[in-house]
């Protein structure tokens, strides 16, 4: 059973790696930081159309990054729970 679980976890991790590559992970994180910094600028809303576009981009990218992080955390948490269960 342990080998099966490890195989499934490895497959999920491969999928997450593909997703990270698709998102160009390092660039995505830097882009998100940049978009967040832009939204904090005092005159951000001086051009409402541009501001809405930036907010839309930021929200989409933020959701993608959060989803990947949540999947990674879930894999770690579940793997730890399985290990604890096996130890019992």
mmCIF file with all atom_site columns, C-alpha atoms in Angstrom:
data_model
loop_
_atom_site.group_PDB
_atom_site.id
_atom_site.type_symbol
_atom_site.label_atom_id
_atom_site.label_alt_id
_atom_site.label_comp_id
_atom_site.label_asym_id
_atom_site.label_entity_id
_atom_site.label_seq_id
_atom_site.pdbx_PDB_ins_code
_atom_site.Cartn_x
_atom_site.Cartn_y
_atom_site.Cartn_z
_atom_site.occupancy
_atom_site.B_iso_or_equiv
_atom_site.pdbx_formal_charge
_atom_site.auth_seq_id
_atom_site.auth_comp_id
_atom_site.auth_asym_id
_atom_site.auth_atom_id
_atom_site.pdbx_PDB_model_num
ATOM 1  C CA . UNK A 1 1  ? 0.000   0.000  0.000   1.00 0.00 ? 1  UNK A CA 1
ATOM 2  C CA . UNK A 1 2  ? 2.869   2.383  0.815   1.00 0.00 ? 2  UNK A CA 1
ATOM 3  C CA . UNK A 1 3  ? 4.321   1.986  -2.681  1.00 0.00 ? 3  UNK A CA 1
ATOM 4  C CA . UNK A 1 4  ? 0.937   2.758  -4.256  1.00 0.00 ? 4  UNK A CA 1
ATOM 5  C CA . UNK A 1 5  ? 0.564   5.917  -2.200  1.00 0.00 ? 5  UNK A CA 1
ATOM 6  C CA . UNK A 1 6  ? 4.081   7.062  -3.037  1.00 0.00 ? 6  UNK A CA 1
ATOM 7  C CA . UNK A 1 7  ? 3.363   6.461  -6.716  1.00 0.00 ? 7  UNK A CA 1
ATOM 8  C CA . UNK A 1 8  ? 0.178   8.543  -6.607  1.00 0.00 ? 8  UNK A CA 1
ATOM 9  C CA . UNK A 1 9  ? 1.936   11.354 -4.717  1.00 0.00 ? 9  UNK A CA 1
ATOM 10 C CA . UNK A 1 10 ? 4.774   11.323 -7.258  1.00 0.00 ? 10 UNK A CA 1
ATOM 11 C CA . UNK A 1 11 ? 2.267   11.536 -10.123 1.00 0.00 ? 11 UNK A CA 1
ATOM 12 C CA . UNK A 1 12 ? 0.480   14.469 -8.492  1.00 0.00 ? 12 UNK A CA 1
ATOM 13 C CA . UNK A 1 13 ? 3.798   16.219 -7.930  1.00 0.00 ? 13 UNK A CA 1
ATOM 14 C CA . UNK A 1 14 ? 4.647   15.751 -11.617 1.00 0.00 ? 14 UNK A CA 1
ATOM 15 C CA . UNK A 1 15 ? 1.338   17.350 -12.565 1.00 0.00 ? 15 UNK A CA 1
ATOM 16 C CA . UNK A 1 16 ? 2.059   20.261 -10.228 1.00 0.00 ? 16 UNK A CA 1
ATOM 17 C CA . UNK A 1 17 ? 5.502   20.684 -11.791 1.00 0.00 ? 17 UNK A CA 1
ATOM 18 C CA . UNK A 1 18 ? 3.890   20.829 -15.229 1.00 0.00 ? 18 UNK A CA 1
ATOM 19 C CA . UNK A 1 19 ? 1.424   23.390 -13.934 1.00 0.00 ? 19 UNK A CA 1
ATOM 20 C CA . UNK A 1 20 ? 4.249   25.458 -12.483 1.00 0.00 ? 20 UNK A CA 1
ATOM 21 C CA . UNK A 1 21 ? 6.041   25.354 -15.842 1.00 0.00 ? 21 UNK A CA 1
ATOM 22 C CA . UNK A 1 22 ? 2.837   26.340 -17.626 1.00 0.00 ? 22 UNK A CA 1
ATOM 23 C CA . UNK A 1 23 ? 2.442   29.310 -15.282 1.00 0.00 ? 23 UNK A CA 1
ATOM 24 C CA . UNK A 1 24 ? 6.153   30.140 -15.592 1.00 0.00 ? 24 UNK A CA 1
ATOM 25 C CA . UNK A 1 25 ? 6.204   30.025 -11.801 1.00 0.00 ? 25 UNK A CA 1
ATOM 26 C CA . UNK A 1 26 ? 9.112   32.361 -11.027 1.00 0.00 ? 26 UNK A CA 1
ATOM 27 C CA . UNK A 1 27 ? 7.809   34.958 -13.448 1.00 0.00 ? 27 UNK A CA 1
ATOM 28 C CA . UNK A 1 28 ? 4.251   34.516 -12.138 1.00 0.00 ? 28 UNK A CA 1
ATOM 29 C CA . UNK A 1 29 ? 5.316   35.213 -8.561  1.00 0.00 ? 29 UNK A CA 1
ATOM 30 C CA . UNK A 1 30 ? 7.334   38.267 -9.609  1.00 0.00 ? 30 UNK A CA 1
ATOM 31 C CA . UNK A 1 31 ? 4.453   39.490 -11.784 1.00 0.00 ? 31 UNK A CA 1
ATOM 32 C CA . UNK A 1 32 ? 2.037   39.086 -8.885  1.00 0.00 ? 32 UNK A CA 1
ATOM 33 C CA . UNK A 1 33 ? 4.346   41.101 -6.637  1.00 0.00 ? 33 UNK A CA 1
ATOM 34 C CA . UNK A 1 34 ? 4.520   43.802 -9.314  1.00 0.00 ? 34 UNK A CA 1
ATOM 35 C CA . UNK A 1 35 ? 0.746   43.914 -9.753  1.00 0.00 ? 35 UNK A CA 1
ATOM 36 C CA . UNK A 1 36 ? 0.245   44.102 -5.988  1.00 0.00 ? 36 UNK A CA 1
ATOM 37 C CA . UNK A 1 37 ? 2.714   46.985 -5.784  1.00 0.00 ? 37 UNK A CA 1
ATOM 38 C CA . UNK A 1 38 ? 0.867   48.813 -8.560  1.00 0.00 ? 38 UNK A CA 1
ATOM 39 C CA . UNK A 1 39 ? -2.454  48.536 -6.739  1.00 0.00 ? 39 UNK A CA 1
ATOM 40 C CA . UNK A 1 40 ? -0.904  50.194 -3.688  1.00 0.00 ? 40 UNK A CA 1
ATOM 41 C CA . UNK A 1 41 ? 0.219   53.255 -5.633  1.00 0.00 ? 41 UNK A CA 1
ATOM 42 C CA . UNK A 1 42 ? -1.675  56.407 -4.497  1.00 0.00 ? 42 UNK A CA 1
ATOM 43 C CA . UNK A 1 43 ? -2.939  57.349 -7.961  1.00 0.00 ? 43 UNK A CA 1
ATOM 44 C CA . UNK A 1 44 ? -3.810  53.792 -8.988  1.00 0.00 ? 44 UNK A CA 1
ATOM 45 C CA . UNK A 1 45 ? -7.475  54.620 -9.622  1.00 0.00 ? 45 UNK A CA 1
ATOM 46 C CA . UNK A 1 46 ? -6.786  57.809 -11.594 1.00 0.00 ? 46 UNK A CA 1
ATOM 47 C CA . UNK A 1 47 ? -7.374  55.760 -14.760 1.00 0.00 ? 47 UNK A CA 1
ATOM 48 C CA . UNK A 1 48 ? -10.303 53.467 -13.816 1.00 0.00 ? 48 UNK A CA 1
ATOM 49 C CA . UNK A 1 49 ? -10.166 51.384 -17.005 1.00 0.00 ? 49 UNK A CA 1
ATOM 50 C CA . UNK A 1 50 ? -6.474  50.659 -16.595 1.00 0.00 ? 50 UNK A CA 1
ATOM 51 C CA . UNK A 1 51 ? -6.956  49.984 -12.880 1.00 0.00 ? 51 UNK A CA 1
ATOM 52 C CA . UNK A 1 52 ? -9.762  47.475 -13.561 1.00 0.00 ? 52 UNK A CA 1
ATOM 53 C CA . UNK A 1 53 ? -7.575  45.688 -16.103 1.00 0.00 ? 53 UNK A CA 1
ATOM 54 C CA . UNK A 1 54 ? -4.687  45.473 -13.632 1.00 0.00 ? 54 UNK A CA 1
ATOM 55 C CA . UNK A 1 55 ? -7.022  44.255 -10.872 1.00 0.00 ? 55 UNK A CA 1
ATOM 56 C CA . UNK A 1 56 ? -8.442  41.586 -13.200 1.00 0.00 ? 56 UNK A CA 1
ATOM 57 C CA . UNK A 1 57 ? -4.930  40.391 -14.077 1.00 0.00 ? 57 UNK A CA 1
ATOM 58 C CA . UNK A 1 58 ? -3.896  40.432 -10.420 1.00 0.00 ? 58 UNK A CA 1
ATOM 59 C CA . UNK A 1 59 ? -6.979  38.509 -9.298  1.00 0.00 ? 59 UNK A CA 1
ATOM 60 C CA . UNK A 1 60 ? -6.544  35.830 -11.975 1.00 0.00 ? 60 UNK A CA 1
ATOM 61 C CA . UNK A 1 61 ? -2.841  35.370 -11.273 1.00 0.00 ? 61 UNK A CA 1
ATOM 62 C CA . UNK A 1 62 ? -3.403  35.429 -7.508  1.00 0.00 ? 62 UNK A CA 1
ATOM 63 C CA . UNK A 1 63 ? -6.028  32.678 -7.812  1.00 0.00 ? 63 UNK A CA 1
ATOM 64 C CA . UNK A 1 64 ? -3.696  30.526 -9.926  1.00 0.00 ? 64 UNK A CA 1
ATOM 65 C CA . UNK A 1 65 ? -0.769  30.937 -7.535  1.00 0.00 ? 65 UNK A CA 1
ATOM 66 C CA . UNK A 1 66 ? -2.969  30.255 -4.495  1.00 0.00 ? 66 UNK A CA 1
ATOM 67 C CA . UNK A 1 67 ? -4.399  27.112 -6.090  1.00 0.00 ? 67 UNK A CA 1
ATOM 68 C CA . UNK A 1 68 ? -0.960  25.673 -6.770  1.00 0.00 ? 68 UNK A CA 1
ATOM 69 C CA . UNK A 1 69 ? 0.174   26.482 -3.230  1.00 0.00 ? 69 UNK A CA 1
ATOM 70 C CA . UNK A 1 70 ? -2.980  24.903 -1.784  1.00 0.00 ? 70 UNK A CA 1
ATOM 71 C CA . UNK A 1 71 ? -2.442  21.724 -3.813  1.00 0.00 ? 71 UNK A CA 1
ATOM 72 C CA . UNK A 1 72 ? 1.154   21.531 -2.635  1.00 0.00 ? 72 UNK A CA 1
ATOM 73 C CA . UNK A 1 73 ? 0.126   22.030 0.984   1.00 0.00 ? 73 UNK A CA 1
ATOM 74 C CA . UNK A 1 74 ? -2.614  19.415 0.665   1.00 0.00 ? 74 UNK A CA 1
ATOM 75 C CA . UNK A 1 75 ? -0.149  16.874 -0.732  1.00 0.00 ? 75 UNK A CA 1
ATOM 76 C CA . UNK A 1 76 ? 2.290   17.545 2.118   1.00 0.00 ? 76 UNK A CA 1
ATOM 77 C CA . UNK A 1 77 ? -0.440  17.394 4.756   1.00 0.00 ? 77 UNK A CA 1
ATOM 78 C CA . UNK A 1 78 ? -1.966  14.209 3.409   1.00 0.00 ? 78 UNK A CA 1
ATOM 79 C CA . UNK A 1 79 ? 1.415   12.536 3.048   1.00 0.00 ? 79 UNK A CA 1
ATOM 80 C CA . UNK A 1 80 ? 2.204   13.364 6.667   1.00 0.00 ? 80 UNK A CA 1
ATOM 81 C CA . UNK A 1 81 ? -1.174  12.020 7.794   1.00 0.00 ? 81 UNK A CA 1
ATOM 82 C CA . UNK A 1 82 ? -0.578  8.796  5.903   1.00 0.00 ? 82 UNK A CA 1
ATOM 83 C CA . UNK A 1 83 ? 2.855   8.430  7.507   1.00 0.00 ? 83 UNK A CA 1
ATOM 84 C CA . UNK A 1 84 ? 1.355   9.042  10.949  1.00 0.00 ? 84 UNK A CA 1
ATOM 85 C CA . UNK A 1 85 ? -1.366  6.488  10.238  1.00 0.00 ? 85 UNK A CA 1
ATOM 86 C CA . UNK A 1 86 ? 1.171   3.908  9.169   1.00 0.00 ? 86 UNK A CA 1
ATOM 87 C CA . UNK A 1 87 ? 3.220   4.572  12.303  1.00 0.00 ? 87 UNK A CA 1
ATOM 88 C CA . UNK A 1 88 ? 0.214   3.742  14.438  1.00 0.00 ? 88 UNK A CA 1
#
